[in-house]
CSV table of C-alpha atoms and ligand atoms in Angstrom, one decimal:
chain,number,residue,atom,x,y,z
E,1,MET,CA,0.0,0.0,0.0
E,2,ALA,CA,2.8,2.4,1.1
E,3,ARG,CA,4.8,1.4,-1.9
E,4,ASP,CA,1.9,2.1,-4.1
E,5,GLN,CA,1.5,5.6,-2.8
E,6,ASP,CA,5.2,6.4,-3.2
E,7,ALA,CA,5.1,5.1,-6.7
E,8,PHE,CA,2.0,7.2,-7.4
E,9,LYS,CA,3.8,10.3,-6.1
E,10,LEU,CA,6.8,9.7,-8.2
E,11,GLU,CA,5.0,8.8,-11.3
E,12,ASN,CA,2.5,11.7,-11.1
E,13,PRO,CA,4.4,15.1,-10.5
E,14,TRP,CA,1.5,17.2,-11.8
E,15,PRO,CA,-0.2,18.2,-8.5
E,16,LEU,CA,3.2,19.6,-7.4
E,17,ILE,CA,3.7,21.4,-10.7
E,18,GLY,CA,0.2,22.7,-10.4
E,19,TRP,CA,0.7,24.1,-6.9
E,20,VAL,CA,4.1,25.6,-7.7
E,21,SER,CA,3.0,27.3,-10.9
E,22,ALA,CA,-0.1,28.6,-9.2
E,23,ALA,CA,2.0,30.1,-6.4
E,24,GLY,CA,4.4,31.4,-9.0
E,25,LEU,CA,1.6,33.2,-10.8
E,26,VAL,CA,0.3,34.8,-7.6
E,27,VAL,CA,3.8,36.0,-6.8
E,28,ILE,CA,4.3,37.4,-10.3
E,29,SER,CA,1.0,39.1,-10.3
E,30,VAL,CA,1.5,40.6,-6.9
E,31,LEU,CA,4.9,42.0,-8.0
E,32,LEU,CA,3.4,43.3,-11.2
E,33,GLY,CA,0.3,44.8,-9.7
E,34,PHE,CA,1.5,46.2,-6.5
E,35,VAL,CA,5.2,47.0,-7.2
E,36,VAL,CA,6.0,47.4,-10.9
E,37,LEU,CA,2.8,48.9,-12.4
E,38,GLY,CA,2.1,51.0,-9.3
E,39,ARG,CA,5.4,52.8,-9.6
E,40,TYR,CA,4.6,54.4,-12.9
E,41,GLN,CA,2.6,57.6,-13.0
E,42,GLN,CA,1.4,59.4,-16.1
E,43,ASN,CA,2.7,62.8,-15.5
E,44,ASP,CA,4.8,62.5,-12.4
E,45,PRO,CA,8.2,60.8,-11.7
E,46,THR,CA,8.3,57.1,-10.9
E,47,LEU,CA,7.5,56.2,-7.3
E,48,ASP,CA,9.8,54.3,-4.9
E,49,ILE,CA,8.8,50.7,-4.1
E,50,TRP,CA,7.1,51.5,-0.8
E,51,GLY,CA,5.1,54.3,-2.3
E,52,ALA,CA,4.1,52.1,-5.2
E,53,ILE,CA,2.8,49.4,-2.8
E,54,CYS,CA,0.9,51.9,-0.7
E,55,ARG,CA,-0.7,53.5,-3.8
E,56,SER,CA,-1.7,50.1,-5.2
E,57,LEU,CA,-3.4,49.3,-1.9
E,58,GLY,CA,-5.2,52.6,-2.1
E,59,ILE,CA,-3.4,54.1,0.9
E,60,THR,CA,-1.6,57.3,0.1
E,61,ALA,CA,2.0,57.4,1.2
E,62,ASP,CA,2.6,60.9,0.0
E,63,SER,CA,2.4,63.1,3.1
E,64,GLY,CA,3.9,66.1,1.5
E,65,PRO,CA,1.8,69.0,0.2
E,66,ALA,CA,0.2,68.6,-3.2
E,67,ALA,CA,2.2,70.0,-6.0
E,68,GLU,CA,-0.8,71.5,-7.6
E,69,THR,CA,-0.8,75.3,-7.4
E,70,LYS,CA,-3.9,76.9,-5.8
E,71,PRO,CA,-5.4,80.1,-7.2
E,72,PRO,CA,-4.7,83.1,-4.9
E,73,LEU,CA,-7.4,83.9,-2.4
E,74,ARG,CA,-9.5,86.8,-3.6
E,75,THR,CA,-11.1,88.8,-0.8
E,76,PRO,CA,-13.9,91.1,-1.8
E,77,THR,CA,-12.9,94.0,0.5
E,78,GLN,CA,-10.4,95.0,3.1
E,79,ILE,CA,-13.2,96.1,5.5
E,80,ALA,CA,-14.6,93.8,8.2
E,81,TRP,CA,-17.3,95.1,10.5
E,82,THR,CA,-15.2,94.8,13.6
E,83,SER,CA,-15.7,97.0,16.6
E,84,SER,CA,-12.5,99.0,15.9
E,85,THR,CA,-13.7,99.7,12.3
E,86,LEU,CA,-17.1,100.8,13.7
E,87,GLU,CA,-15.4,103.0,16.3
E,88,GLN,CA,-13.3,104.6,13.6
E,89,ILE,CA,-16.4,105.4,11.6
E,90,ALA,CA,-18.3,106.7,14.6
E,91,ALA,CA,-15.3,109.0,15.4
E,92,GLY,CA,-15.7,110.8,12.1
E,93,ASN,CA,-15.6,114.6,12.3
E,94,ALA,CA,-18.4,116.0,10.2
E,95,GLN,CA,-17.0,119.6,10.4
E,96,HIS,CA,-13.7,118.5,8.9
E,97,GLY,CA,-15.7,116.3,6.5
E,98,ALA,CA,-17.5,119.4,5.2
E,99,PHE,CA,-14.1,120.7,3.9
E,100,ILE,CA,-13.3,117.4,2.2
E,101,ALA,CA,-16.8,117.3,0.7
E,102,LEU,CA,-16.0,120.4,-1.4
E,103,ASN,CA,-14.1,118.0,-3.6
E,104,CYS,CA,-17.1,115.9,-4.1
E,105,SER,CA,-19.9,118.4,-4.9
E,106,ALA,CA,-19.0,118.8,-8.6
E,107,CYS,CA,-20.2,115.3,-9.2
E,108,HIS,CA,-22.3,114.3,-6.1
E,109,GLY,CA,-24.1,117.6,-5.9
E,110,GLN,CA,-24.4,120.3,-3.3
E,111,SER,CA,-24.6,118.6,0.1
E,112,GLY,CA,-24.6,115.2,-1.6
E,113,VAL,CA,-27.8,115.3,-3.5
E,114,SER,CA,-26.7,114.3,-7.0
E,115,SER,CA,-28.5,115.5,-10.0
E,116,SER,CA,-26.9,113.0,-12.4
E,117,SER,CA,-28.7,109.7,-12.7
E,118,LEU,CA,-25.5,107.7,-12.8
E,119,ILE,CA,-23.8,109.4,-9.8
E,120,PRO,CA,-25.2,108.2,-6.5
E,121,THR,CA,-26.7,110.5,-4.0
E,122,LEU,CA,-24.6,110.5,-0.8
E,123,ALA,CA,-26.8,112.7,1.5
E,124,GLY,CA,-28.3,110.5,4.2
E,125,MET,CA,-26.3,107.4,3.2
E,126,ASP,CA,-25.1,105.4,6.2
E,127,ALA,CA,-21.6,106.5,7.2
E,128,ALA,CA,-20.4,102.9,7.4
E,129,VAL,CA,-21.5,102.4,3.7
E,130,ILE,CA,-19.6,105.5,2.6
E,131,PHE,CA,-16.6,104.5,4.5
E,132,LYS,CA,-16.5,101.0,3.1
E,133,GLN,CA,-17.1,102.1,-0.5
E,134,LEU,CA,-14.3,104.7,-0.2
E,135,ASP,CA,-11.9,102.0,1.2
E,136,ASP,CA,-12.9,99.7,-1.7
E,137,TYR,CA,-12.2,102.3,-4.3
E,138,ARG,CA,-8.9,103.1,-2.6
E,139,SER,CA,-7.8,99.5,-2.5
E,140,GLY,CA,-9.1,98.8,-6.0
E,141,LYS,CA,-11.6,96.3,-4.8
E,142,ARG,CA,-14.3,98.3,-6.5
E,143,PRO,CA,-12.7,99.6,-9.7
E,144,TRP,CA,-14.0,102.8,-11.1
E,145,GLY,CA,-11.4,105.3,-12.5
E,146,VAL,CA,-12.3,108.7,-11.0
E,147,MET,CA,-13.5,107.4,-7.6
E,148,GLY,CA,-10.4,105.3,-7.3
E,149,ALA,CA,-8.1,108.4,-7.8
E,150,ILE,CA,-10.2,110.5,-5.4
E,151,ALA,CA,-10.3,107.9,-2.7
E,152,LYS,CA,-6.6,107.4,-2.9
E,153,ALA,CA,-6.1,111.0,-2.0
E,154,LEU,CA,-8.1,110.5,1.2
E,155,SER,CA,-6.7,108.9,4.4
E,156,ALA,CA,-8.9,106.6,6.5
E,157,GLN,CA,-9.6,109.4,8.9
E,158,ASP,CA,-10.6,111.7,6.0
E,159,SER,CA,-13.0,109.0,4.8
E,160,ALA,CA,-14.6,108.7,8.2
E,161,ASP,CA,-14.9,112.5,8.4
E,162,VAL,CA,-16.5,112.9,5.0
E,163,ALA,CA,-18.8,109.9,5.7
E,164,ALA,CA,-20.0,111.6,8.9
E,165,TYR,CA,-20.7,114.8,6.9
E,166,PHE,CA,-22.7,113.2,4.1
E,167,ALA,CA,-24.6,110.8,6.5
E,168,ALA,CA,-25.9,113.9,8.3
E,169,GLN,CA,-27.2,115.7,5.2
E,170,ALA,CA,-30.9,115.9,4.7
E,171,GLY,CA,-32.9,115.7,1.4
E,172,GLY,CA,-31.3,112.5,0.1
E,173,LEU,CA,-31.7,109.0,1.2
E,174,PRO,CA,-34.3,108.4,3.9
E,175,ALA,CA,-33.3,108.3,7.6
E,176,LEU,CA,-33.0,104.9,9.2
E,177,SER,CA,-36.2,103.8,11.0
E,178,GLY,CA,-34.8,100.5,12.0
E,179,ASN,CA,-37.9,98.6,10.8
E,180,ARG,CA,-37.1,96.1,8.0
E,181,VAL,CA,-40.0,93.8,8.5
E,182,PRO,CA,-42.1,93.3,5.3
E,183,GLU,CA,-45.5,94.9,5.4
E,184,SER,CA,-48.3,92.5,5.8
E,185,GLY,CA,-50.1,91.2,2.7
E,186,ARG,CA,-46.9,91.4,0.6
E,187,SER,CA,-46.0,87.8,0.0
E,188,LEU,CA,-45.1,85.3,-2.7
E,189,TRP,CA,-48.6,85.8,-4.0
E,190,GLU,CA,-48.0,89.4,-4.7
E,191,ARG,CA,-48.9,90.2,-8.3
E,192,ASP,CA,-46.2,92.9,-9.0
E,193,PRO,CA,-43.0,91.0,-9.7
E,194,ALA,CA,-40.8,93.7,-8.3
E,195,LYS,CA,-42.7,93.9,-5.0
E,196,ARG,CA,-42.7,90.1,-4.8
E,197,LEU,CA,-38.9,90.1,-5.1
E,198,VAL,CA,-38.5,92.9,-2.6
E,199,PHE,CA,-40.7,91.5,0.1
E,200,ALA,CA,-40.7,87.8,-0.5
E,201,GLY,CA,-37.8,87.0,-2.8
E,202,ASP,CA,-37.8,84.0,-5.0
E,203,PRO,CA,-37.0,80.8,-3.0
E,204,GLN,CA,-36.9,78.6,-6.1
E,205,ARG,CA,-34.0,80.7,-7.6
E,206,GLY,CA,-32.4,81.2,-4.1
E,207,ILE,CA,-33.1,85.0,-4.1
E,208,PRO,CA,-33.7,86.3,-0.6
E,209,PRO,CA,-36.1,89.3,-0.2
E,210,CYS,CA,-34.2,92.5,-0.9
E,211,SER,CA,-36.1,94.1,2.1
E,212,ALA,CA,-34.3,91.7,4.5
E,213,CYS,CA,-31.1,93.7,4.0
E,214,HIS,CA,-32.1,97.0,2.2
E,215,GLY,CA,-35.5,97.9,3.7
E,216,PRO,CA,-37.4,100.1,2.9
E,217,GLY,CA,-37.5,101.4,6.4
E,218,GLY,CA,-34.0,100.2,7.6
E,219,PHE,CA,-30.9,98.3,6.5
E,220,LYS,CA,-28.2,96.1,7.8
E,221,ILE,CA,-24.8,97.4,8.6
E,222,GLY,CA,-22.8,98.1,5.4
E,223,VAL,CA,-25.9,97.8,3.2
E,224,PRO,CA,-26.8,100.9,1.2
E,225,ALA,CA,-30.3,102.3,1.5
E,226,LEU,CA,-31.8,102.1,-2.0
E,227,GLN,CA,-34.9,104.2,-1.5
E,228,GLY,CA,-34.4,107.7,-2.9
E,229,GLN,CA,-31.3,106.6,-4.9
E,230,HIS,CA,-31.2,107.2,-8.7
E,231,ALA,CA,-32.9,104.3,-10.4
E,232,ALA,CA,-30.4,104.3,-13.3
E,233,TYR,CA,-27.5,104.1,-10.9
E,234,LEU,CA,-29.2,101.2,-9.0
E,235,GLU,CA,-29.9,99.3,-12.2
E,236,ARG,CA,-26.3,99.7,-13.4
E,237,GLN,CA,-25.0,98.4,-10.1
E,238,LEU,CA,-27.3,95.3,-10.3
E,239,ALA,CA,-25.9,94.6,-13.8
E,240,ALA,CA,-22.4,95.1,-12.6
E,241,PHE,CA,-22.9,92.6,-9.7
E,242,ALA,CA,-24.5,90.1,-12.1
E,243,GLN,CA,-21.7,90.4,-14.6
E,244,GLY,CA,-19.0,90.2,-11.9
E,245,ILE,CA,-17.7,93.7,-12.8
E,246,ARG,CA,-18.5,94.8,-9.2
E,247,GLN,CA,-17.2,92.2,-6.7
E,248,ASN,CA,-16.7,94.0,-3.5
E,249,ASP,CA,-19.8,92.6,-1.6
E,250,ILE,CA,-18.9,90.5,1.4
E,251,TYR,CA,-19.9,86.8,1.1
E,252,GLU,CA,-21.1,87.6,-2.5
E,253,GLN,CA,-24.4,88.6,-1.0
E,254,MET,CA,-25.3,90.8,-4.0
E,255,ARG,CA,-23.5,88.9,-6.7
E,256,ALA,CA,-25.4,85.7,-5.8
E,257,ALA,CA,-28.8,87.5,-5.9
E,258,ALA,CA,-28.1,89.7,-9.0
E,259,LYS,CA,-27.0,86.7,-11.1
E,260,GLN,CA,-30.4,85.2,-10.8
E,261,LEU,CA,-32.3,88.4,-12.0
E,262,THR,CA,-33.4,89.0,-15.5
E,263,PRO,CA,-32.7,92.5,-17.0
E,264,ASP,CA,-36.4,93.3,-16.8
E,265,GLU,CA,-36.4,92.4,-13.1
E,266,MET,CA,-33.4,94.6,-12.5
E,267,HIS,CA,-35.1,97.4,-14.3
E,268,ALA,CA,-38.3,96.9,-12.3
E,269,LEU,CA,-36.5,96.6,-8.9
E,270,ALA,CA,-34.5,99.8,-9.7
E,271,ALA,CA,-37.7,101.6,-10.5
E,272,PHE,CA,-39.4,100.3,-7.3
E,273,TYR,CA,-36.7,101.6,-5.0
E,274,GLY,CA,-35.1,104.4,-7.0
E,275,THR,CA,-36.2,107.8,-8.2
E,276,GLY,CA,-36.4,109.2,-11.7
E,277,ALA,CA,-36.8,105.8,-13.4
E,278,SER,CA,-37.2,105.9,-17.1
E,279,THR,CA,-40.1,103.9,-18.5
E,280,GLY,CA,-38.0,102.7,-21.5
E,281,PRO,CA,-36.5,99.2,-21.8
E,282,ALA,CA,-33.7,98.1,-19.4
E,283,GLU,CA,-30.4,99.7,-20.3
E,284,GLY,CA,-27.2,97.8,-20.7
E,285,LEU,CA,-24.0,98.7,-18.9
E,286,PRO,CA,-22.8,102.0,-20.2
E,287,SER,CA,-19.0,102.0,-20.9
E,288,ARG,CA,-16.9,103.4,-18.1
U,1,LIG,C1,-15.6,113.1,-11.1
U,1,LIG,C2,-16.9,112.9,-10.4
U,1,LIG,C3,-16.8,112.4,-9.0
U,1,LIG,C4,-16.2,113.1,-7.9
U,1,LIG,C5,-15.4,114.4,-7.9
U,1,LIG,C6,-16.5,112.3,-6.7
U,1,LIG,N1,-17.3,111.2,-7.1
U,1,LIG,FE1,-17.9,109.7,-5.9
U,1,LIG,N2,-18.7,108.7,-7.4
U,1,LIG,C7,-18.7,109.1,-8.7
U,1,LIG,C8,-19.4,108.2,-9.6
U,1,LIG,C9,-19.6,108.3,-11.1
U,1,LIG,C10,-19.7,107.1,-8.7
U,1,LIG,C11,-20.4,105.7,-9.1
U,1,LIG,C12,-19.2,104.9,-9.6
U,1,LIG,C13,-19.6,103.4,-9.8
U,1,LIG,O1,-20.5,103.2,-10.6
U,1,LIG,O2,-18.9,102.6,-9.2
U,1,LIG,C14,-19.3,107.5,-7.4
U,1,LIG,C15,-19.5,106.7,-6.3
U,1,LIG,C16,-19.2,107.1,-5.0
U,1,LIG,C17,-19.5,106.3,-3.8
U,1,LIG,C18,-20.3,105.0,-3.7
U,1,LIG,C19,-21.7,105.2,-3.3
U,1,LIG,C20,-22.5,103.9,-3.4
U,1,LIG,O3,-23.8,104.0,-3.3
U,1,LIG,O4,-22.0,102.8,-3.4
U,1,LIG,C21,-19.1,107.0,-2.7
U,1,LIG,C22,-19.2,106.6,-1.2
U,1,LIG,C23,-18.5,108.2,-3.2
U,1,LIG,N3,-18.6,108.2,-4.6
U,1,LIG,C24,-17.9,109.2,-2.4
U,1,LIG,C25,-17.3,110.4,-2.9
U,1,LIG,C26,-16.6,111.3,-2.1
U,1,LIG,C27,-16.6,111.3,-0.6
U,1,LIG,C28,-16.1,112.2,-3.0
U,1,LIG,C29,-15.3,113.5,-2.6
U,1,LIG,C30,-14.1,113.3,-1.8
U,1,LIG,C31,-16.4,111.9,-4.3
U,1,LIG,N4,-17.2,110.7,-4.3
U,1,LIG,C32,-16.1,112.6,-5.5
U,1,LIG,C33,-18.2,110.3,-9.2
U,1,LIG,C34,-17.5,111.2,-8.4
U,2,LIG,C1,-28.2,89.4,2.2
U,2,LIG,C2,-28.3,90.8,2.2
U,2,LIG,C3,-28.7,91.5,0.9
U,2,LIG,C4,-29.8,91.1,0.1
U,2,LIG,C5,-30.9,90.1,0.4
U,2,LIG,C6,-29.8,92.0,-1.0
U,2,LIG,N1,-28.8,92.9,-0.9
U,2,LIG,FE1,-28.3,94.4,-2.2
U,2,LIG,N2,-26.6,94.8,-1.1
U,2,LIG,C7,-26.2,94.2,0.0
U,2,LIG,C8,-24.9,94.7,0.4
U,2,LIG,C9,-24.1,94.2,1.6
U,2,LIG,C10,-24.6,95.7,-0.5
U,2,LIG,C11,-23.3,96.5,-0.5
U,2,LIG,C12,-22.2,95.7,-1.1
U,2,LIG,C13,-20.9,96.4,-0.9
U,2,LIG,O1,-20.4,96.2,0.2
U,2,LIG,O2,-20.4,97.0,-1.8
U,2,LIG,C14,-25.7,95.7,-1.5
U,2,LIG,C15,-25.7,96.6,-2.5
U,2,LIG,C16,-26.7,96.7,-3.4
U,2,LIG,C17,-26.8,97.7,-4.5
U,2,LIG,C18,-25.8,98.8,-4.8
U,2,LIG,C19,-26.2,100.1,-4.1
U,2,LIG,C20,-25.2,101.2,-4.2
U,2,LIG,O3,-25.5,102.2,-3.6
U,2,LIG,O4,-24.1,101.0,-4.7
U,2,LIG,C21,-28.0,97.5,-5.1
U,2,LIG,C22,-28.5,98.3,-6.3
U,2,LIG,C23,-28.7,96.4,-4.5
U,2,LIG,N3,-27.9,96.0,-3.4
U,2,LIG,C24,-29.9,95.9,-4.8
U,2,LIG,C25,-30.5,94.8,-4.3
U,2,LIG,C26,-31.7,94.2,-4.7
U,2,LIG,C27,-32.6,94.7,-5.9
U,2,LIG,C28,-32.0,93.1,-4.0
U,2,LIG,C29,-33.1,92.1,-4.1
U,2,LIG,C30,-33.1,91.3,-5.3
U,2,LIG,C31,-30.9,93.0,-3.0
U,2,LIG,N4,-30.0,94.1,-3.2
U,2,LIG,C32,-30.8,92.0,-2.0
U,2,LIG,C33,-26.9,93.2,0.7
U,2,LIG,C34,-28.1,92.5,0.2
């Protein structure tokens, strides 16, 4: 019996050959799959053996920073509503501001009530808004040739002073009443599309109600009052936000909303808030 088995083993080497070649195949494929092929990368240099094994197993062995260059961070403005900024604005000296304002009246009108439809009225504008916009023109965050040059000639203290002066002028934008709550009955079922956007927004397009930030009746810090402003100026700003020409709004609050508006809606919204709206079709962006 034992002899028979020995003879069988000697005479039939195939099981052994089978096992050895199966093991050989496994070893070769492991080497190929985990070491050899894993080393080669399409665009980058060949990996070392340990790196190749890790990569093949799906573990990353590269602990260094990614070589890919990241685009530089773009901040919309240099202004943040910190208490020190607010204190600086509150410390503005309106008397000194009146002197500085002599340089503004040629365009922004006597005491800040502008007679040109594309130049904003500054009288009654919140001092924080004036201060921020002047800083944005100065730093180039809101590019507009002439205002950039004028703002560069002002120091931060001058800006606070002139902001205090214009904020205190009457006859322009309405005074802050602090009440931003939409009036009752003005809802998503409102017929007039401009009023609907102002008081209810358009949730389907992600447009918040303008009144939540702009009023009428009050506004958040850093948000310009729109009531009483020139309609043509407002419409142009909406188009500039939508086209990304104006990018100085913190958290893209305005760019996000304006991108969703049609030109007709921009026209209607500017007419709702502003004064002196033309009844003609929506204008494009005039060249600067
Ligand atoms: C040559 C004309 C001109 C002069 C002078 C001028 N401005 Fe302006 N200003 C403009 C125009 C035009 C705009 C709107 C620009 C735009 O579309 O961005 C503007 C915009 C502004 C804004 C932004 C208002 C807003 O609603 O966002 C502020 C603030 C401002 N000016 C302050 C001043 C102050 C302060 C002075 C004087 C130191 C001054 N400007 C002098 C033409 C002028
Ligand atoms: C989440 C708050 C918020 C909402 C909602 C909002 N805005 Fe604004 N809006 C701002 C802020 C903040 C600014 C000033 C941006 C900056 O710092 O330059 C601004 C600026 C503007 C300006 C430029 C005014 C000027 O004097 O230069 C216009 C026009 C305007 N918004 C219209 C609208 C309209 C129309 C809606 C509704 C569809 C709307 N906004 C909804 C926050 C808001």
